[in-house]
Coordinates of C-alpha atoms in Angstrom, one line a residue:
M675 CA -94.1 26.4 -71.9
S676 CA -95.0 28.3 -75.0
Q677 CA -94.3 26.6 -78.3
P678 CA -92.0 29.5 -79.5
A679 CA -89.9 29.1 -76.3
R680 CA -89.8 25.3 -76.7
D681 CA -88.8 25.7 -80.4
M682 CA -86.1 28.2 -79.4
E683 CA -84.6 25.7 -76.9
I684 CA -84.8 22.8 -79.5
Q685 CA -83.1 24.9 -82.2
A686 CA -80.2 25.8 -79.9
Q687 CA -79.7 22.1 -79.1
Q688 CA -80.0 21.1 -82.7
A689 CA -77.5 23.7 -83.8
A690 CA -75.0 22.2 -81.2
V691 CA -75.7 18.7 -82.5
R692 CA -75.1 19.8 -86.1
S693 CA -71.8 21.4 -85.1
L694 CA -70.7 18.2 -83.4
K695 CA -71.8 16.0 -86.3
R696 CA -69.7 18.1 -88.7
L697 CA -66.7 17.3 -86.5
I698 CA -67.6 13.7 -86.7
G699 CA -68.4 13.9 -90.4
G700 CA -64.8 14.3 -91.3
V701 CA -64.2 10.8 -90.1
D702 CA -67.5 9.0 -90.6
R703 CA -68.7 9.4 -94.2
N704 CA -71.2 6.6 -94.2
S705 CA -74.2 8.5 -92.9
R706 CA -75.6 9.4 -96.4
R707 CA -75.5 5.8 -97.6
K708 CA -78.8 4.2 -98.5
Y709 CA -78.4 1.6 -95.8
I710 CA -78.4 4.3 -93.1
Q711 CA -81.1 6.3 -94.8
D712 CA -83.4 3.2 -94.7
F713 CA -83.0 3.1 -91.0
L714 CA -83.7 6.8 -90.6
R715 CA -86.9 6.6 -92.7
D716 CA -88.2 3.6 -90.7
F717 CA -87.8 5.6 -87.5
D718 CA -88.7 9.1 -88.5
R719 CA -91.9 9.5 -86.4
Y720 CA -93.6 7.7 -83.5
Q721 CA -97.3 7.0 -83.0
E722 CA -97.7 7.4 -79.2
T723 CA -95.9 7.4 -75.9
A724 CA -95.4 4.1 -74.0
S725 CA -93.6 2.8 -70.9
Y726 CA -90.8 0.5 -70.0
D727 CA -93.4 -1.9 -68.7
D728 CA -94.9 -2.0 -72.2
L729 CA -91.4 -3.2 -73.5
V730 CA -91.1 -5.8 -70.8
V731 CA -94.6 -7.2 -71.6
K732 CA -93.9 -7.2 -75.3
G733 CA -90.6 -8.8 -74.8
F734 CA -92.0 -11.6 -72.7
R735 CA -94.4 -12.3 -75.6
S736 CA -91.7 -12.2 -78.3
D737 CA -89.2 -14.8 -79.5
V738 CA -86.5 -12.5 -80.8
I739 CA -85.8 -9.1 -79.3
F740 CA -83.6 -6.7 -81.4
I741 CA -82.0 -4.0 -79.3
G742 CA -80.4 -1.2 -81.3
D743 CA -76.9 -0.3 -80.0
Y744 CA -75.1 3.0 -80.5
H745 CA -71.8 1.4 -79.7
A746 CA -70.0 4.5 -78.4
L747 CA -72.7 5.3 -75.8
P748 CA -72.4 3.3 -72.6
A749 CA -76.1 4.2 -71.7
C750 CA -77.1 1.9 -74.6
Q751 CA -75.3 -1.1 -73.2
Q752 CA -76.6 -0.3 -69.7
F753 CA -80.1 -0.4 -71.0
A754 CA -79.4 -3.7 -72.8
A755 CA -78.1 -5.2 -69.6
R756 CA -81.2 -4.0 -67.7
F757 CA -83.6 -5.4 -70.3
L758 CA -81.7 -8.7 -70.6
A759 CA -82.0 -9.1 -66.8
D760 CA -85.7 -8.5 -66.9
M761 CA -86.1 -11.1 -69.7
I762 CA -84.0 -13.6 -67.7
R763 CA -86.2 -13.1 -64.7
R764 CA -89.3 -14.1 -66.7
S765 CA -87.9 -16.9 -68.9
S766 CA -85.4 -19.7 -68.6
R767 CA -85.0 -19.9 -72.4
V768 CA -83.0 -16.7 -73.0
V769 CA -80.1 -16.5 -75.3
L770 CA -77.9 -13.4 -75.7
A771 CA -76.5 -12.6 -79.2
L772 CA -74.0 -9.8 -79.8
E773 CA -72.6 -8.1 -82.8
M774 CA -69.3 -7.3 -80.9
I775 CA -68.2 -11.0 -81.1
Y776 CA -67.4 -12.7 -84.4
G777 CA -69.0 -16.1 -85.0
R778 CA -65.5 -17.5 -85.4
Q779 CA -64.7 -16.4 -81.9
Q780 CA -67.5 -18.5 -80.3
R781 CA -65.2 -20.9 -78.6
I782 CA -63.3 -18.1 -76.9
L783 CA -66.5 -16.5 -75.8
D784 CA -67.7 -19.9 -74.4
E785 CA -64.5 -20.1 -72.4
W786 CA -65.0 -16.7 -70.9
M787 CA -68.6 -17.4 -70.1
A788 CA -67.6 -20.5 -68.3
G789 CA -65.0 -18.6 -66.3
A790 CA -62.1 -20.6 -67.7
I791 CA -60.2 -17.5 -68.9
D792 CA -60.0 -14.0 -67.4
D793 CA -60.8 -10.6 -69.0
D794 CA -57.3 -9.9 -70.1
E795 CA -56.9 -13.2 -72.0
F796 CA -60.4 -12.9 -73.5
L797 CA -59.8 -9.4 -74.8
R798 CA -56.4 -10.3 -76.1
R799 CA -57.6 -13.4 -77.9
I800 CA -60.6 -11.7 -79.6
R801 CA -58.4 -8.6 -80.4
Y802 CA -61.0 -6.5 -78.7
D803 CA -59.2 -3.1 -79.1
E804 CA -58.3 -3.7 -82.7
E805 CA -61.6 -5.3 -83.8
W806 CA -64.2 -3.4 -81.7
G807 CA -62.5 -0.8 -79.5
Y808 CA -65.5 0.6 -77.6
D809 CA -65.8 0.8 -73.8
W810 CA -65.2 -2.7 -72.5
P811 CA -66.7 -2.2 -69.0
S812 CA -70.1 -1.3 -70.6
Y813 CA -70.1 -4.4 -72.8
R814 CA -68.8 -6.6 -70.0
R815 CA -71.9 -5.6 -68.0
V816 CA -74.1 -7.1 -70.7
L817 CA -72.0 -10.3 -70.9
E818 CA -71.8 -10.6 -67.1
T819 CA -75.6 -10.4 -66.8
A820 CA -75.8 -13.4 -69.0
R821 CA -72.9 -15.3 -67.3
L822 CA -74.3 -14.8 -63.8
A823 CA -77.7 -16.2 -65.0
G824 CA -76.0 -19.2 -66.7
I825 CA -77.5 -18.4 -70.2
P826 CA -75.6 -18.9 -73.4
A827 CA -74.1 -16.0 -75.4
L828 CA -73.7 -16.1 -79.2
G829 CA -71.2 -14.3 -81.4
L830 CA -73.1 -12.7 -84.3
D831 CA -70.7 -10.9 -86.6
C832 CA -68.3 -11.8 -89.5
D833 CA -65.6 -10.1 -91.5
P834 CA -65.1 -7.6 -93.0
R835 CA -66.5 -5.4 -90.3
T836 CA -64.7 -2.3 -91.6
E837 CA -65.9 -2.5 -95.2
F838 CA -69.3 -0.8 -95.3
R839 CA -70.2 -2.4 -98.7
A840 CA -70.2 -5.8 -96.9
I841 CA -72.8 -4.8 -94.3
R842 CA -75.7 -6.7 -96.0
Q843 CA -73.4 -9.7 -96.1
R844 CA -73.0 -9.4 -92.4
D845 CA -76.8 -9.1 -91.9
A846 CA -77.2 -12.4 -93.9
Y847 CA -74.6 -14.1 -91.7
A848 CA -76.2 -12.9 -88.5
A849 CA -79.6 -14.0 -89.7
R850 CA -78.3 -17.5 -90.4
R851 CA -76.7 -17.7 -86.9
L852 CA -79.9 -16.7 -85.3
A853 CA -82.0 -19.1 -87.4
E854 CA -79.7 -21.9 -86.6
T855 CA -80.1 -21.2 -83.0
F856 CA -83.8 -21.5 -83.3
V857 CA -83.4 -24.8 -85.1
S858 CA -81.4 -26.2 -82.2
A859 CA -83.5 -24.5 -79.5
P860 CA -87.0 -23.9 -80.9
D861 CA -88.3 -22.4 -77.7
A862 CA -85.4 -20.0 -77.3
K863 CA -86.0 -16.3 -76.6
I864 CA -83.0 -14.5 -78.3
V865 CA -82.0 -11.0 -77.2
V866 CA -79.9 -9.5 -80.0
L867 CA -77.7 -6.5 -79.3
V868 CA -76.7 -5.0 -82.7
G869 CA -75.9 -1.7 -84.2
E870 CA -79.0 0.4 -84.7
S871 CA -78.7 0.7 -88.5
H872 CA -79.1 -3.1 -88.8
L873 CA -82.7 -2.7 -87.6
A874 CA -84.4 -1.1 -90.5
R875 CA -87.3 -3.4 -91.5
N876 CA -85.6 -4.6 -94.7
H877 CA -82.2 -5.2 -93.0
L878 CA -81.5 -7.9 -90.3
P879 CA -85.2 -8.4 -89.2
H880 CA -86.2 -9.1 -92.8
R881 CA -83.2 -11.4 -93.4
L882 CA -84.0 -13.4 -90.3
A883 CA -87.7 -13.8 -91.3
R884 CA -86.5 -15.1 -94.7
E885 CA -84.1 -17.5 -93.1
L886 CA -86.8 -18.8 -90.7
A887 CA -89.3 -19.2 -93.6
R888 CA -86.8 -21.4 -95.4
R889 CA -86.9 -23.6 -92.3
Q890 CA -90.7 -23.5 -92.1
M891 CA -90.5 -21.4 -88.9
E892 CA -92.0 -18.1 -87.9
K893 CA -91.1 -16.1 -84.8
R894 CA -92.6 -13.1 -83.1
S895 CA -90.2 -10.2 -82.9
L896 CA -89.7 -6.9 -81.0
T897 CA -87.4 -4.1 -82.1
V898 CA -86.2 -1.5 -79.5
V899 CA -84.0 1.3 -80.8
Q900 CA -82.4 4.0 -78.5
N901 CA -82.2 7.8 -78.7
V902 CA -83.1 8.2 -82.4
D903 CA -82.7 11.9 -83.3
S904 CA -85.9 12.4 -85.1
L905 CA -88.0 10.8 -82.4
Y906 CA -86.1 12.7 -79.7
W907 CA -86.9 16.0 -81.4
Q908 CA -90.5 15.1 -82.0
R909 CA -90.9 14.2 -78.3
A910 CA -89.3 17.6 -77.4
R911 CA -91.5 19.6 -79.7
E912 CA -94.6 17.9 -78.2
G913 CA -93.4 18.6 -74.7
R914 CA -93.2 15.0 -73.8
E915 CA -89.7 14.9 -72.4
D916 CA -90.8 12.8 -69.5
A917 CA -91.8 9.9 -71.8
E918 CA -89.1 7.3 -71.5
V919 CA -90.5 5.1 -74.3
V920 CA -92.4 5.7 -77.5
R921 CA -94.1 3.3 -79.8
V922 CA -93.1 3.8 -83.5
S923 CA -95.4 1.0 -84.8
P924 CA -96.6 -2.3 -83.5
G925 CA -93.6 -4.3 -82.4
R926 CA -91.2 -1.3 -82.8
F927 CA -90.3 1.1 -79.9
C928 CA -87.7 3.7 -79.0
I929 CA -86.3 4.3 -75.5
F930 CA -84.6 7.5 -74.5
N931 CA -81.6 7.5 -72.1
A932 CA -79.4 10.2 -73.6
S933 CA -79.7 13.4 -75.5
P934 CA -78.4 13.7 -79.1
L935 CA -75.6 15.9 -77.9
A936 CA -74.5 13.2 -75.4
K937 CA -74.8 10.5 -78.1
Y938 CA -72.6 12.2 -80.6
E939 CA -70.2 13.5 -78.1
S940 CA -69.6 10.0 -76.9
Y941 CA -68.8 9.0 -80.5
R942 CA -66.5 12.0 -81.0
Q943 CA -64.5 11.0 -77.9
V944 CA -64.2 7.5 -79.1
L945 CA -62.9 8.7 -82.5
D946 CA -60.4 11.0 -80.7
R947 CA -59.3 8.1 -78.5
W948 CA -58.8 5.8 -81.5
R949 CA -56.8 8.6 -83.2
F950 CA -54.5 9.0 -80.2
Q951 CA -54.1 5.3 -79.8
S952 CA -52.9 5.1 -83.3
E953 CA -50.3 7.6 -82.3
D954 CA -49.3 5.6 -79.2
D955 CA -50.8 8.2 -76.9
E956 CA -53.8 6.5 -75.2
D957 CA -54.3 9.0 -72.4
E958 CA -55.1 12.2 -74.3
V959 CA -58.6 13.1 -75.4
D960 CA -59.1 16.7 -76.5
L961 CA -62.2 18.0 -74.6
T962 CA -61.8 21.6 -75.7
P963 CA -64.3 21.2 -78.6
T964 CA -66.7 19.5 -76.3
L965 CA -66.8 22.3 -73.7
H966 CA -66.8 25.0 -76.3
S967 CA -69.7 23.3 -78.1
M968 CA -71.7 23.4 -74.9
I969 CA -70.9 27.1 -74.4
H970 CA -72.1 27.8 -78.0
T971 CA -75.3 25.9 -77.2
L972 CA -76.0 28.1 -74.2
L973 CA -75.1 31.3 -76.1
R974 CA -77.4 30.4 -78.9
F975 CA -80.2 29.9 -76.4
L976 CA -79.5 33.2 -74.8
R977 CA -79.3 34.9 -78.3
V978 CA -75.7 36.0 -77.7
D979 CA -73.5 36.3 -80.7
R980 CA -70.0 35.3 -79.5
H981 CA -68.4 37.2 -82.4
R982 CA -70.2 40.4 -81.5
H983 CA -70.7 40.4 -77.8
V984 CA -68.1 42.6 -76.1
V985 CA -66.9 41.3 -72.7
E986 CA -64.6 44.3 -71.9
T987 CA -62.6 47.0 -73.6
R988 CA -58.9 47.1 -73.3
G989 CA -57.9 50.6 -74.1
E990 CA -59.9 51.2 -77.2
I991 CA -59.9 47.6 -78.3
P992 CA -63.1 45.6 -77.6
V993 CA -62.5 42.1 -76.3
R994 CA -65.2 39.9 -77.8
L995 CA -66.6 36.8 -76.2
V996 CA -65.2 34.5 -78.9
D997 CA -61.7 35.6 -77.8
V998 CA -62.1 34.7 -74.2
L999 CA -63.5 31.1 -74.5
P1000 CA -61.9 29.2 -71.6
E1001 CA -58.9 27.0 -71.7
V1002 CA -59.7 23.3 -71.1
Y1003 CA -57.2 21.1 -69.3
A1004 CA -58.0 17.3 -69.1
H1005 CA -56.5 14.8 -66.7
E1006 CA -53.9 17.1 -65.2
E1007 CA -52.1 16.2 -62.0
P1008 CA -53.3 18.0 -58.8
D1009 CA -49.8 19.6 -58.4
F1010 CA -50.1 21.2 -61.8
I1011 CA -53.6 22.6 -61.1
A1012 CA -52.6 23.8 -57.6
G1013 CA -49.5 25.5 -59.0
M1014 CA -51.5 27.3 -61.7
M1015 CA -54.0 28.6 -59.1
R1016 CA -51.2 29.8 -56.9
R1017 CA -49.7 31.8 -59.8
H1018 CA -53.1 33.5 -60.2
G1019 CA -53.3 34.5 -56.6
L1020 CA -55.7 31.9 -55.1
D1021 CA -55.1 30.9 -51.5
E1022 CA -54.8 27.4 -50.2
E1023 CA -58.4 27.2 -49.0
R1024 CA -59.6 27.9 -52.5
I1025 CA -57.1 25.4 -54.0
E1026 CA -58.4 22.7 -51.7
Q1027 CA -62.0 23.6 -52.6
V1028 CA -61.2 23.3 -56.4
L1029 CA -59.4 20.0 -56.0
G1030 CA -62.3 18.6 -53.9
H1031 CA -64.9 19.8 -56.4
L1032 CA -62.8 18.3 -59.3
E1033 CA -62.7 14.9 -57.4
R1034 CA -66.4 15.0 -56.7
S1035 CA -67.8 16.3 -60.0
G1036 CA -65.2 15.5 -62.5
S1037 CA -64.8 19.1 -63.8
C1038 CA -64.4 22.6 -62.4
Y1039 CA -64.5 26.1 -63.9
I1040 CA -62.2 28.7 -62.3
P1041 CA -63.2 32.3 -63.3
R1042 CA -59.9 33.8 -62.0
I1043 CA -58.0 31.7 -64.5
N1044 CA -60.8 31.4 -67.0
A1045 CA -60.1 27.7 -67.3
V1046 CA -62.0 24.4 -67.0
F1047 CA -60.2 21.5 -65.5
V1048 CA -61.6 18.0 -66.3
G1049 CA -60.6 14.9 -64.4
T1050 CA -63.4 12.4 -65.2
F1051 CA -65.7 13.6 -68.0
D1052 CA -69.4 13.8 -67.3
L1053 CA -71.7 15.5 -69.7
A1054 CA -74.0 17.1 -67.1
H1055 CA -71.2 18.4 -64.9
A1056 CA -69.2 19.6 -67.9
G1057 CA -72.4 21.4 -69.0
E1058 CA -72.6 23.0 -65.6
E1059 CA -69.1 24.4 -65.9
A1060 CA -69.9 25.7 -69.4
S1061 CA -72.9 27.5 -67.8
H1062 CA -70.6 29.0 -65.1
F1063 CA -68.3 30.4 -67.8
V1064 CA -71.3 31.9 -69.7
N1065 CA -72.6 33.4 -66.5
S1066 CA -69.2 34.9 -65.6
A1067 CA -68.7 36.3 -69.1
L1068 CA -72.1 37.9 -69.4
K1069 CA -72.0 39.5 -66.0
G1070 CA -68.4 40.8 -66.6
E1071 CA -66.6 38.7 -63.9
L1072 CA -64.0 36.9 -66.1
Y1073 CA -60.6 36.8 -64.4
E1074 CA -62.3 37.9 -61.2
G1075 CA -64.4 35.5 -59.1
W1076 CA -64.2 34.6 -55.5
N1077 CA -63.3 38.2 -54.5
D1078 CA -66.0 37.9 -51.9
G1079 CA -64.1 38.5 -48.7
W1080 CA -65.9 41.8 -48.1
M1081 CA -69.3 40.2 -48.3
A1082 CA -71.6 39.7 -45.3
G1083 CA -72.3 36.1 -44.4
H1084 CA -75.8 35.9 -46.1
D1085 CA -74.6 37.8 -49.2
R1086 CA -71.8 35.3 -49.7
F1087 CA -74.1 32.4 -49.0
Y1088 CA -76.9 33.4 -51.4
G1089 CA -74.5 34.6 -54.1
A1090 CA -73.1 31.1 -54.1
V1091 CA -76.6 29.6 -54.2
M1092 CA -77.5 31.7 -57.2
D1093 CA -74.3 30.7 -59.0
E1094 CA -75.2 27.1 -58.4
A1095 CA -78.7 27.6 -59.6
I1096 CA -77.5 29.2 -62.9
G1097 CA -74.9 26.4 -63.4
F1098 CA -77.5 23.7 -62.9
F1099 CA -80.1 25.4 -65.2
G1100 CA -77.5 25.7 -68.0
S1101 CA -76.5 22.0 -67.6
K1102 CA -80.2 21.1 -68.1
L1103 CA -80.2 22.9 -71.4
V1104 CA -77.2 20.9 -72.5
D1105 CA -78.4 17.6 -71.0
P1106 CA -82.2 17.7 -70.4
A1107 CA -82.2 14.2 -68.9
R1108 CA -80.3 15.4 -65.9
N1109 CA -82.2 15.2 -62.6
H1110 CA -80.6 16.4 -59.4
F1111 CA -82.6 14.2 -57.1
F1112 CA -81.1 11.1 -58.8
E1113 CA -77.6 12.5 -58.2
T1114 CA -77.6 13.1 -54.5
D1115 CA -77.7 10.8 -51.5
F1116 CA -79.3 13.3 -49.2
Y1117 CA -82.9 12.7 -50.2
R1118 CA -82.4 9.0 -50.9
Y1119 CA -81.3 8.3 -47.3
Y1120 CA -83.4 10.8 -45.5
G1121 CA -85.1 9.0 -42.6
R1122 CA -82.8 6.0 -42.8
S1123 CA -80.9 4.6 -39.8
R1124 CA -77.7 6.0 -38.4
E1125 CA -75.8 3.0 -39.6
E1126 CA -77.1 3.1 -43.2
V1127 CA -76.6 6.9 -43.5
E1128 CA -73.0 6.8 -42.3
A1129 CA -72.2 3.7 -44.5
R1130 CA -73.8 5.1 -47.6
T1131 CA -73.2 8.8 -47.6
G1132 CA -69.8 9.4 -46.1
Y1133 CA -71.3 11.8 -43.5
E1134 CA -71.5 11.4 -39.8
Y1135 CA -75.2 11.0 -38.9
D1136 CA -75.5 14.2 -36.9
E1137 CA -73.9 16.2 -39.7
F1138 CA -76.1 14.6 -42.3
K1139 CA -79.2 15.3 -40.2
A1140 CA -78.2 18.9 -39.6
I1141 CA -77.7 19.4 -43.4
I1142 CA -80.9 17.9 -44.5
D1143 CA -82.9 19.6 -41.7
F1144 CA -81.5 22.9 -42.8
I1145 CA -82.5 22.3 -46.4
L1146 CA -86.0 21.2 -45.5
L1147 CA -86.5 24.1 -43.0
H1148 CA -85.2 26.6 -45.5
K1149 CA -87.6 25.4 -48.2
K1150 CA -90.4 25.7 -45.6
L1151 CA -89.3 29.2 -44.6
E1152 CA -89.4 30.4 -48.2
R1153 CA -93.1 29.8 -48.3
D1154 CA -94.0 32.1 -45.4
Y1155 CA -90.9 34.3 -44.8
R1156 CA -93.0 37.5 -45.2
R1157 CA -95.0 36.5 -42.1
R1158 CA -92.0 35.7 -39.9
R1159 CA -90.5 38.2 -37.5
M1160 CA -87.4 36.2 -36.7
V1161 CA -85.2 33.8 -38.7
P1162 CA -84.8 30.4 -36.9
D1163 CA -81.4 29.9 -35.3
A1164 CA -80.8 26.7 -37.4
I1165 CA -81.0 28.9 -40.6
L1166 CA -78.7 31.6 -39.2
E1167 CA -76.2 28.9 -38.2
G1168 CA -76.3 27.4 -41.8
L1169 CA -75.8 30.9 -43.3
R1170 CA -72.6 31.3 -41.2
S1171 CA -71.2 27.9 -42.3
T1172 CA -67.8 27.5 -43.9
G1173 CA -65.9 24.8 -45.6
G1174 CA -67.6 21.6 -46.6
R1175 CA -70.9 22.6 -44.8
F1176 CA -71.1 25.8 -46.8
R1177 CA -70.4 24.0 -50.0
I1178 CA -73.1 21.4 -49.6
L1179 CA -75.8 23.8 -48.3
T1180 CA -75.3 26.2 -51.2
H1181 CA -75.0 23.4 -53.6
E1182 CA -78.3 21.7 -52.6
L1183 CA -80.3 24.9 -52.5
G1184 CA -78.8 26.1 -55.7
Y1185 CA -79.5 22.9 -57.6
F1186 CA -83.0 22.8 -56.2
L1187 CA -83.7 26.3 -57.5
G1188 CA -82.0 25.6 -60.8
Q1189 CA -84.4 22.7 -61.4
Q1190 CA -87.3 24.9 -60.5
I1191 CA -86.3 27.6 -62.9
Y1192 CA -85.9 25.1 -65.7
D1193 CA -89.3 23.6 -64.9
G1194 CA -90.8 27.0 -64.7
Y1195 CA -89.4 28.0 -68.1
H1196 CA -90.9 24.8 -69.6
R1197 CA -94.3 25.6 -68.1
G1198 CA -94.3 29.2 -69.2
L1199 CA -93.9 30.7 -65.8
V1200 CA -90.4 32.1 -66.6
T1201 CA -89.7 34.0 -69.8
H1202 CA -86.7 33.8 -72.0
D1203 CA -85.8 37.4 -71.3
E1204 CA -85.8 36.7 -67.6
I1205 CA -83.3 33.9 -68.1
G1206 CA -81.1 36.4 -70.0
V1207 CA -81.3 38.9 -67.1
L1208 CA -80.5 36.1 -64.6
Y1209 CA -77.3 35.2 -66.5
R1210 CA -76.2 38.9 -66.5
S1211 CA -77.0 39.7 -62.9
R1212 CA -74.3 40.6 -60.4
W1213 CA -74.8 40.3 -56.7
N1214 CA -72.6 43.2 -55.6
D1215 CA -75.2 45.2 -53.6
P1216 CA -75.8 44.1 -50.0
G1217 CA -78.9 41.9 -49.9
S1218 CA -79.2 41.6 -53.7
A1219 CA -78.5 37.9 -53.8
L1220 CA -80.9 37.1 -51.0
A1221 CA -83.6 39.2 -52.6
A1222 CA -83.1 37.5 -55.9
Y1223 CA -83.2 34.1 -54.3
L1224 CA -86.4 34.8 -52.4
D1225 CA -88.1 36.3 -55.4
W1226 CA -87.4 33.2 -57.6
A1227 CA -88.2 30.7 -54.8
E1228 CA -91.5 32.5 -54.0
R1229 CA -92.6 32.6 -57.7
L1230 CA -91.7 29.0 -58.3
A1231 CA -92.9 27.5 -54.9
P1232 CA -95.8 25.7 -56.5
L1233 CA -93.3 23.6 -58.6
A1234 CA -91.5 22.6 -55.4
E1235 CA -94.8 21.6 -53.8
G1236 CA -96.0 19.7 -56.9

């Protein structure tokens, strides 16, 4: 991928992040404080790429391991649970210390760790929602990892948590708690899960070193932060997106498990949830800014000005893209969604397809209504629906869509495949960490026994085998279709499929191609202009969708083989 193309993609993503941070900035005004700036300066560049195994080895050789936690992002707690488990497997001396629990709540924590009280009582007694308020299942996973292993957990924080001017006081308190633990258990290996800003060199790590020195003790430390913006952008500019870990300096690393957009969006949603909870309405979270921000990210990448781009002309009045951004409905009942689709002329088969897609993927864009329905929010799938909207808008099919009854079987099939490919490509621009092969069970269970396939995938074995055989045969056919005189019957049967079989076949082929196009763009095999043409292409002429699919698949075949 050329550097200008890479820079263009990064700039589009950074613009989306800035927009999202401005929304957050109205609530969180602490980002400019010296304490936060100390952290940002300490983690502004990395020295080299590393690996997760490097972290494990370094952790095994360390006495205290600081893990930076972006509280609103569940991926951070998931990593903490994973790393804690790896330390437990290698040492019997592990202690877990958490910022989320006050030191004064240690007894309550001990009761929960011993199984003497259940979750409801534990959360009520520590006033979890009032004092912490982040996603409990994510933090429970960390605590449960420790509980199952029978290792102790330590509350690390003190009041006042909400007063930023007291943050250094809280560092001093936490350092004392940790030092006292080492006094009582000199051989302990303490895994500390604490907010990332506490981990500048002159913050909690420095405080702990000073407390230990007072006790004539010295301990080896490891600091692991997660998804730091400056390091993420440096990695992207250098084309090292595959590097999961980077080394900032000896003893300090950063691991990546989410994009900046995912990180700040998680925080925005938490802020929204807190705001609604304060209004006694816990179920409402406004996802409209989220979807529209994703759309703006894609439009910036495509160099489309939403304020100038004309979608259609009604009479003599141009309708600009900014005026047709989709409506977003979150957590609506199926009857409401079905009723809206009926009012817009969609038949029962389409309604069933949408509801099924919404259940499987969490979100669904409907061009006929120009609306996105969100059941369970997922960044990648929401990005896919944003991409579908941009595709529909740029090719002039808003308030149309699915008028494909006239199409021949293969035209309908490959039109759907190309739509899936564009949707997946756009979702990768929004969330580059997305990988289709980690999302699907087809490739994971290929070659497994009948019993395991049926138990794990939800498909009958013969149906599963027919689907995966079609996909593999199709990918093989793409490499030598010019030399073939006849199309295999299995392919023709797949092209004539309907219902669930049609959905899964077009979905799998489309996602596969979307990944290839994204990889091809990054490697310089696909130009930015070609992506723009792809988003604007309509597949109305007979054979046009098939021709487009074969052209892209043939060009990018080396990526599939590699």
